[in-house]
Every structure is written in C-alpha cells, then in structure tokens.
Amino acid sequence: MSNQSTKSARLLFGAALTSLLLVSACDRQGERLERAREIADASLKQISGETVVEQANKTDPMRSVPVEARAIAGKVISDISGKPTNKPAFAVLSVIAKPADIPPAEAMAEIDDGELFLEDETALAEAMEEAPVATAPAPRAPASRSLELFQPEMGIAPRVKLDPKAREQSLQQIEEATRALETTAQTQPAPLKKTRSLQPRSLESAPVEEQMAARKLARRSLVTRDAIVAQRDANAVMLDTLAKYKMNAEVTLSREGQMVIQVAGAGPTLFTPEDAKDPSLSFLAIDEGKGCPDPNDLDAIEADPVLATNCFVDDLRASGQFEYVEKDFIFENQFVRRPPEGSPSTSNGVTPSTGSTTPVNVEVTPNDPLWDLQWDMKPRGSAEGQSLGGAGFQDFWTRQGIEGSSDVVVAVVDTGLQMNHPDIAASANIAPGWDMVSDPRMGNDGDGRDSDPNDPGDLCNPAVPGAADSFHGTHVAGTIGAAASNNGAGVAGGAWNVKIVPVRALGKCGGRLSDINDAIRWAAGLIPAEGADGSEVWNDNPADIINLSIGLFEYCPASLQDAIDSVTERGAVVVSAAGNARIDTAYYAPGGCDNVISVAAGNALGEITAYSNFGDGVDILAPGGEMARDDDNDSRPDGILSTKASTDCYDPVTGEAVQDCYYAYEQGTSMAAPHVSAALALLKARDPEASSDELIETLMAATDPRTDMQCAGLCSDYPGTTPIPGSENMCRRPCGGRILNLANVPEPVGTTGVGD
C-alpha cells in the first residue's frame, strides 16, 4: 500500500469517525462510537484492496455513469442562525389582519355538476386560454435597506396609502380601492356552489380542455360585497390608529378579506436581531412576547419599531373590528442542520462505496445510479433490497403498474428550485411557477414578486461559520419527483411522472407569513399573481397537493389557517412537516394547523427520529433521515438523498473529493413531508377521479401501526414518559400517527401487479 493510499485511508478513517460523532451526543454515544470504528475499518479495508476481490463479480450501476451523475455532497452545514432559538421571528412594522364578519369565500362551482360550467361560455373560454409563459423578468433597481416602507407586490389587489397627515386624501384612496374591488366583483362569473372534488366527474364526455378549464374556474376565489365593505371600514379604523402613533402605512386588500399592512414612520432606532450584524437584516426581530406595556408612551413607541409593531397589533385587536390581527412571522425550512452541543465538528465525513448493489426482488427498479442509496423508497422489511424504514414506493410502482401521472399537480411552497440543476433542467415534470417573495430584502434576487421561481440562495448571515445557502426547495421537490427519474443519472423521485409547480415563498432568512399565505392560495388556483404589465396571472396548473416543508415555533397563525382552509375547501390536500423541535407539533405551524396532513420524520429503522416533533396532531411517520446513524450498514449516514447542487463533494465509487455535485443527504421533517406528497401523487394517478377526502382515506389505509420501540426515546430526553419493559433507559414517546407503507395500497380490481 503506497504512502499516498495510507494517507487517504487515514483521512477516511478520521472522516468516518467524525461522521458518526457529529450527533452522537444525543443518543447512545458508546454504540455510535463503536459503529464509527466499524465503518472506518471497512473503509480502510476497501482502500487497501482487501474487499476488491469480494465485490468484483457484482454489478455497480454507479460505475457506468460520469462522476457528475453520481457525486454526493459530503458536508453537513450549520444552522443558518448560528444558535438555536425557541422564539419565532417576525418582520417589524408588517401586520396581517382580516376584518370581522366576512363569510367564508365560496368557490365558483360544484365540479360534480358539469352542466353548471357550460352555462358561462365566456368564463370557460377565458379559462381555456393558454397561460402566459413564465419567464424571468428584467432586473429592477436594488431596494432600500432602511426601515422605510417597501412596496410589496401582493397580487392583483388595490393598495391604499394611509397617511393621517393627509386624511382626506387617504379617505379618497380608500373609496377608490373599494370601487376597484367592486369593478372586479362585477366582471367575475356568477358564483356557484363550492367544491371539495378534484375532478369533474360529470364532464367525462366533454373535451379535456373544457374539463381542465372547469376545474380551474371552480378553484378561484370570488370578490364578495361583504369583503369589500369590511375592508373599507377597517381601513378607516387603521387610519385613526396610525394617527395616534404618528405613522403612515400601505395596505394591500384581497379577494377574501385578508389585509397586509406595511407600517412606516418609526424613528431611527434599528433593531438588530440576535447574531445578525448585517444592517440589511434590521427589519427582522425576535418575538419576546412582551406586547405593548404602555400604549401611551408615544416617544418610546416612535423610537422603537419592535415596540411600535407590538402596540399597533394590540390596538387593532382591541378595536373589535378584526377577526384576527397578527405579526408577519418568519417561517424557516425544516432541515435539521444544527449539531447538538458538544459535537466536535459541523463536517460530515465521507466514505467510499463498497462497489456493490443489493439485488432487489421486484420488477420496477429505476436505473438512476444513486437508487441503491435511497433506502427511503425501498420496500419496508429486513430482507435483501428492503429497508425497515422504507416507505414502499418500489412496491407501489410494481404492484400497481403506476409510477405517476403528468395530470397530477404538486405545488412545492418553499425556497424555489435550482432551475439549472441538470436533473431538473432536463425534467419534463416542471410546470411554470411563481416567486411570491414580496420584500426585495429577503428576495435576494434584486426585486419582489415575479414569474421566476429560481432559487438564488437564502443565506441569512454570512458571519456564521459554515453557513451557506440551503437550496431547500430543490431537495424537497426532488424527493417528490422534480428530478427526471429513470434517466440513468442521479436519484429517483417518489412519483416519476408528476407535474411540479415551484412557488417560491422563502428567501433570505426565511419567509414572511403574508407571502406564504398568498403562495398557498396561488398554488391552488384561488388568486392571481400580478404580471410585469399589471395583468392577472393565474396558476394554469392548480395544485392537487401542496407541500409545506416549513415551520414556525408558534401556534397556527389565524391567517395561515384561513389560507389552508380556503384551499382544502376547494379540493387541494395540504401536507406539512411536523417540525424539528422535539416537541408536540401542536406548538408548531403549519404542522399543528387543522386540515393538514402532519408528517413526522422516521429513520432507517422505521423509528421516530430524535429531532422530530410528535403528538396527537401527527398523522403519519415518513422517512426523514437521521445523519448520526448507519442502520442500513452502507457506510454512509442515514440521511435522505435527493437533488441539490452543492460543493465539497465526493465520488461514492472511489471516495475521491469532487469540487461540485448535484445530490446531497439531508435530514428533517422537511424530508418526511415530500414522501407523503409523492405518495398522494401516486394515489391520485391511480384514481384520477378521487376526491381529496378519498385520497386521504386511501393514504391513511396505506400505513402500518407503530411498535413501542418505533415510538421511543431516551427517558432522560423526555421526562415523565413511560419506560419500555426490557429496554434500558428507553421510554415511550407520545408520537401520534402511523408509518407510511405504500405496499398496503390494494391492487386495482381485476389486475395483478407487474412484479407478480
């Protein structure tokens, strides 16, 4: 063995040891250390050539493709904030409110009654027109980095500037905005019944174009007289409140009554968030829950934008004019990237491939070279080609003879997509999306909302060691099916043929609640976005399923619940990450919201992970990964492998370093939720006429119960929980939910599976 090989072997030994020590402090450290030694020993044997003869007769599909089609990121990035916090952040001087007594918005039609659609031929013809092609807009001038009022782009909706010093002009603007909404209401098609169905059953004899147009029309929100009047009156109340605090504001109205208020006028004191020295981040604050101690201390309120936000919210709530008033909270992605205290490093070691491929005893196996590393997609079990933590996607493809359908739409509300990723740029699964990040300071692309959902990066604070752009949405969408599956490159998605609509709502340092609310509605086809020329741009592919791999350590905000209720009433299914705070998901949003499928994270043994939220609000446990473990014994951390352009990579065949790559392991409930979204997409492809309720019923039937150990944790980590007999130091956790297993989906009547 050469000196160079010896050096490489030692480096791999240290890297493998570091890999397992990264999060060993949180769970059975002695066992992890022993496992680290085993992995390092296996790595040394391979480098020295001891295992080459043993593997020589086995085929490795990874060896037959270029390095760029198989290289994997080998680094775990630290949390973007630098340290954990249990308090949510919010955008100062930004408030979301909805006037009281607005009835729930009605959808336009009852899809099950096809004749209703054909009564309005004009509306049907307009809906059948081809949507504008989504192209990147021309760059705009960089936004100001001060606390002054930024101009949000909130879709086609009137905006009112409220200035107490110019009261008459403000009242005139309120009236003009009211008339604009009334004009919109008069030109929209007549309202019909609302719907929870996803497919026009009684339009089967109509052309496909008419069916799709009817479906889109049925999703759209109507502008109602109640919403118009309520917003007009609420603006008058806000004008008085602004006068009290010597502020002005811009208010954006909406079809369903939600109002986004951007306040200006606070003094020069800038709040600098924890760990954020960049002045451009001074509009973000940590919510200390202090409210407004003295609403009459006008000098203190004028000098402190955080206090001003608190007092403005409290005053509007006290007016009795609003159903809800809340801060514009900042949501984060649900990657687990924060190592536990005491971990020696934030780097994850890399180990070379064993050069083997385990034979899979099923018919449908994608030819993507990294498929064998995707334990999460495998049949659930302990035999060859199976994984105890697998979700059974391979079983479904084989037994159902279905890998997906391009008629099924999944919207990914996230950080956007890396559109130049080779496995995505070549994919036919990507439909036009939208960038809903309204604040240029968070957009990181030089402008506000536009038609370009590309992910330019979301790095919050470059001063944090190891921090980097997450490209979170690309990883999430890859698990669902954004990547071109079975194409001989990279990874396979859960649904090979599916239509992915990327909706960018998270940018630099996270995503505003107001943007997320609009993103959810636009994704489902309820509201339009605003084109560069001021025109309405509707989502031409209303989502059947909306994936929310995002989180906020807060009870479900009322405006978010309002948005979720709106889209689920019209037939969309909302899937949410349960959250990574190791608490009851009831304290987290959107995982704790009503009308969502809340997804906890499981590891390669099918056990709930150490980081995952839990509780009665959790519906399903799906693969989320646990990088501290190697329970499938492949000498790699048990993360979820998916699409994401990265640096500091390695070749899984040779173990050699590679500068750039397009695939990475990650962990989190963010990774668990897209498995459920992909499962729903497959079920929808299997039964295109199924309603959302029927899809959820079939999904829940495609689960297994949990054992005590699959719902366990260290007793020291979960005080007050019940010890498990025969399992030292282990206690039952109040997990909630069941384990996703698509093998449980019954075969179509009168058919047999492809692999039978």
GROMACS .gro file of N, CA, C and O in nm, residues 509-549:
model
  164
  509CYS      N    1  -3.313   3.448   0.492
  509CYS     CA    2  -3.353   3.444   0.634
  509CYS      C    3  -3.492   3.388   0.657
  509CYS      O    4  -3.544   3.397   0.769
  510GLY      N    5  -3.555   3.329   0.558
  510GLY     CA    6  -3.686   3.267   0.580
  510GLY      C    7  -3.793   3.328   0.493
  510GLY      O    8  -3.766   3.389   0.389
  511GLY      N    9  -3.917   3.309   0.534
  511GLY     CA   10  -4.029   3.356   0.453
  511GLY      C   11  -4.136   3.422   0.537
  511GLY      O   12  -4.171   3.375   0.645
  512ARG      N   13  -4.189   3.533   0.489
  512ARG     CA   14  -4.295   3.604   0.558
  512ARG      C   15  -4.426   3.525   0.555
  512ARG      O   16  -4.462   3.465   0.454
  513LEU      N   17  -4.497   3.530   0.665
  513LEU     CA   18  -4.628   3.467   0.672
  513LEU      C   19  -4.720   3.521   0.564
  513LEU      O   20  -4.795   3.444   0.500
  514SER      N   21  -4.716   3.650   0.538
  514SER     CA   22  -4.803   3.709   0.435
  514SER      C   23  -4.773   3.652   0.297
  514SER      O   24  -4.866   3.627   0.218
  515ASP      N   25  -4.647   3.628   0.268
  515ASP     CA   26  -4.611   3.569   0.139
  515ASP      C   27  -4.655   3.423   0.131
  515ASP      O   28  -4.701   3.376   0.026
  516ILE      N   29  -4.637   3.352   0.241
  516ILE     CA   30  -4.675   3.210   0.243
  516ILE      C   31  -4.825   3.195   0.224
  516ILE      O   32  -4.872   3.107   0.149
  517ASN      N   33  -4.903   3.280   0.288
  517ASN     CA   34  -5.048   3.275   0.271
  517ASN      C   35  -5.087   3.292   0.124
  517ASN      O   36  -5.171   3.218   0.071
  518ASP      N   37  -5.027   3.391   0.059
  518ASP     CA   38  -5.058   3.414  -0.082
  518ASP      C   39  -5.006   3.301  -0.170
  518ASP      O   40  -5.070   3.264  -0.270
  519ALA      N   41  -4.890   3.247  -0.135
  519ALA     CA   42  -4.833   3.137  -0.213
  519ALA      C   43  -4.925   3.015  -0.211
  519ALA      O   44  -4.944   2.948  -0.312
  520ILE      N   45  -4.980   2.985  -0.094
  520ILE     CA   46  -5.071   2.871  -0.082
  520ILE      C   47  -5.194   2.892  -0.170
  520ILE      O   48  -5.237   2.802  -0.244
  521ARG      N   49  -5.250   3.010  -0.164
  521ARG     CA   50  -5.371   3.039  -0.243
  521ARG      C   51  -5.342   3.038  -0.393
  521ARG      O   52  -5.421   2.987  -0.472
  522TRP      N   53  -5.229   3.099  -0.433
  522TRP     CA   54  -5.196   3.099  -0.575
  522TRP      C   55  -5.171   2.957  -0.624
  522TRP      O   56  -5.214   2.920  -0.733
  523ALA      N   57  -5.102   2.878  -0.544
  523ALA     CA   58  -5.072   2.740  -0.583
  523ALA      C   59  -5.198   2.661  -0.612
  523ALA      O   60  -5.203   2.578  -0.704
  524ALA      N   61  -5.303   2.686  -0.533
  524ALA     CA   62  -5.428   2.613  -0.550
  524ALA      C   63  -5.519   2.675  -0.655
  524ALA      O   64  -5.626   2.621  -0.683
  525GLY      N   65  -5.477   2.787  -0.713
  525GLY     CA   66  -5.558   2.850  -0.818
  525GLY      C   67  -5.666   2.942  -0.766
  525GLY      O   68  -5.758   2.977  -0.841
  526LEU      N   69  -5.657   2.987  -0.640
  526LEU     CA   70  -5.761   3.071  -0.583
  526LEU      C   71  -5.746   3.218  -0.618
  526LEU      O   72  -5.845   3.289  -0.634
  527ILE      N   73  -5.621   3.266  -0.624
  527ILE     CA   74  -5.597   3.407  -0.651
  527ILE      C   75  -5.495   3.419  -0.763
  527ILE      O   76  -5.415   3.329  -0.788
  528PRO      N   77  -5.496   3.533  -0.832
  528PRO     CA   78  -5.395   3.553  -0.936
  528PRO      C   79  -5.270   3.621  -0.880
  528PRO      O   80  -5.274   3.685  -0.774
  529ALA      N   81  -5.161   3.603  -0.949
  529ALA     CA   82  -5.043   3.686  -0.926
  529ALA      C   83  -5.050   3.804  -1.021
  529ALA      O   84  -5.141   3.813  -1.105
  530GLU      N   85  -4.955   3.894  -1.008
  530GLU     CA   86  -4.954   4.013  -1.092
  530GLU      C   87  -4.838   4.007  -1.190
  530GLU      O   88  -4.723   3.994  -1.150
  531GLY      N   89  -4.871   4.013  -1.319
  531GLY     CA   90  -4.770   4.011  -1.422
  531GLY      C   91  -4.693   4.141  -1.428
  531GLY      O   92  -4.730   4.241  -1.366
  532ALA      N   93  -4.583   4.141  -1.505
  532ALA     CA   94  -4.500   4.260  -1.516
  532ALA      C   95  -4.577   4.378  -1.573
  532ALA      O   96  -4.546   4.494  -1.544
  533ASP      N   97  -4.679   4.351  -1.653
  533ASP     CA   98  -4.760   4.458  -1.713
  533ASP      C   99  -4.885   4.488  -1.631
  533ASP      O  100  -4.974   4.560  -1.678
  534GLY      N  101  -4.893   4.432  -1.510
  534GLY     CA  102  -5.009   4.456  -1.425
  534GLY      C  103  -5.125   4.362  -1.449
  534GLY      O  104  -5.231   4.377  -1.388
  535SER      N  105  -5.108   4.265  -1.538
  535SER     CA  106  -5.217   4.173  -1.570
  535SER      C  107  -5.230   4.063  -1.465
  535SER      O  108  -5.137   4.038  -1.388
  536GLU      N  109  -5.346   3.998  -1.465
  536GLU     CA  110  -5.366   3.883  -1.378
  536GLU      C  111  -5.295   3.761  -1.436
  536GLU      O  112  -5.307   3.733  -1.555
  537VAL      N  113  -5.221   3.690  -1.353
  537VAL     CA  114  -5.157   3.566  -1.393
  537VAL      C  115  -5.202   3.457  -1.296
  537VAL      O  116  -5.158   3.451  -1.182
  538TRP      N  117  -5.292   3.372  -1.344
  538TRP     CA  118  -5.342   3.261  -1.263
  538TRP      C  119  -5.251   3.141  -1.280
  538TRP      O  120  -5.186   3.124  -1.384
  539ASN      N  121  -5.246   3.058  -1.179
  539ASN     CA  122  -5.174   2.932  -1.191
  539ASN      C  123  -5.250   2.843  -1.287
  539ASN      O  124  -5.362   2.802  -1.260
  540ASP      N  125  -5.190   2.813  -1.399
  540ASP     CA  126  -5.256   2.732  -1.501
  540ASP      C  127  -5.262   2.585  -1.463
  540ASP      O  128  -5.324   2.505  -1.532
  541ASN      N  129  -5.196   2.551  -1.352
  541ASN     CA  130  -5.195   2.412  -1.305
  541ASN      C  131  -5.230   2.410  -1.156
  541ASN      O  132  -5.143   2.389  -1.071
  542PRO      N  133  -5.358   2.432  -1.122
  542PRO     CA  134  -5.395   2.433  -0.979
  542PRO      C  135  -5.356   2.304  -0.911
  542PRO      O  136  -5.374   2.194  -0.964
  543ALA      N  137  -5.301   2.317  -0.792
  543ALA     CA  138  -5.240   2.202  -0.725
  543ALA      C  139  -5.345   2.107  -0.668
  543ALA      O  140  -5.441   2.149  -0.603
  544ASP      N  141  -5.322   1.978  -0.690
  544ASP     CA  142  -5.397   1.875  -0.619
  544ASP      C  143  -5.341   1.858  -0.478
  544ASP      O  144  -5.413   1.830  -0.383
  545ILE      N  145  -5.208   1.877  -0.466
  545ILE     CA  146  -5.137   1.857  -0.340
  545ILE      C  147  -5.043   1.975  -0.321
  545ILE      O  148  -4.976   2.018  -0.416
  546ILE      N  149  -5.037   2.030  -0.200
  546ILE     CA  150  -4.946   2.141  -0.168
  546ILE      C  151  -4.853   2.096  -0.057
  546ILE      O  152  -4.898   2.055   0.050
  547ASN      N  153  -4.723   2.100  -0.083
  547ASN     CA  154  -4.623   2.058   0.016
  547ASN      C  155  -4.567   2.178   0.089
  547ASN      O  156  -4.516   2.273   0.027
  548LEU      N  157  -4.575   2.175   0.224
  548LEU     CA  158  -4.524   2.282   0.309
  548LEU      C  159  -4.418   2.225   0.402
  548LEU      O  160  -4.446   2.186   0.516
  549SER      N  161  -4.294   2.220   0.356
  549SER     CA  162  -4.183   2.175   0.441
  549SER      C  163  -4.122   2.296   0.510
  549SER      O  164  -4.004   2.329   0.495
   0.00000   0.00000   0.00000
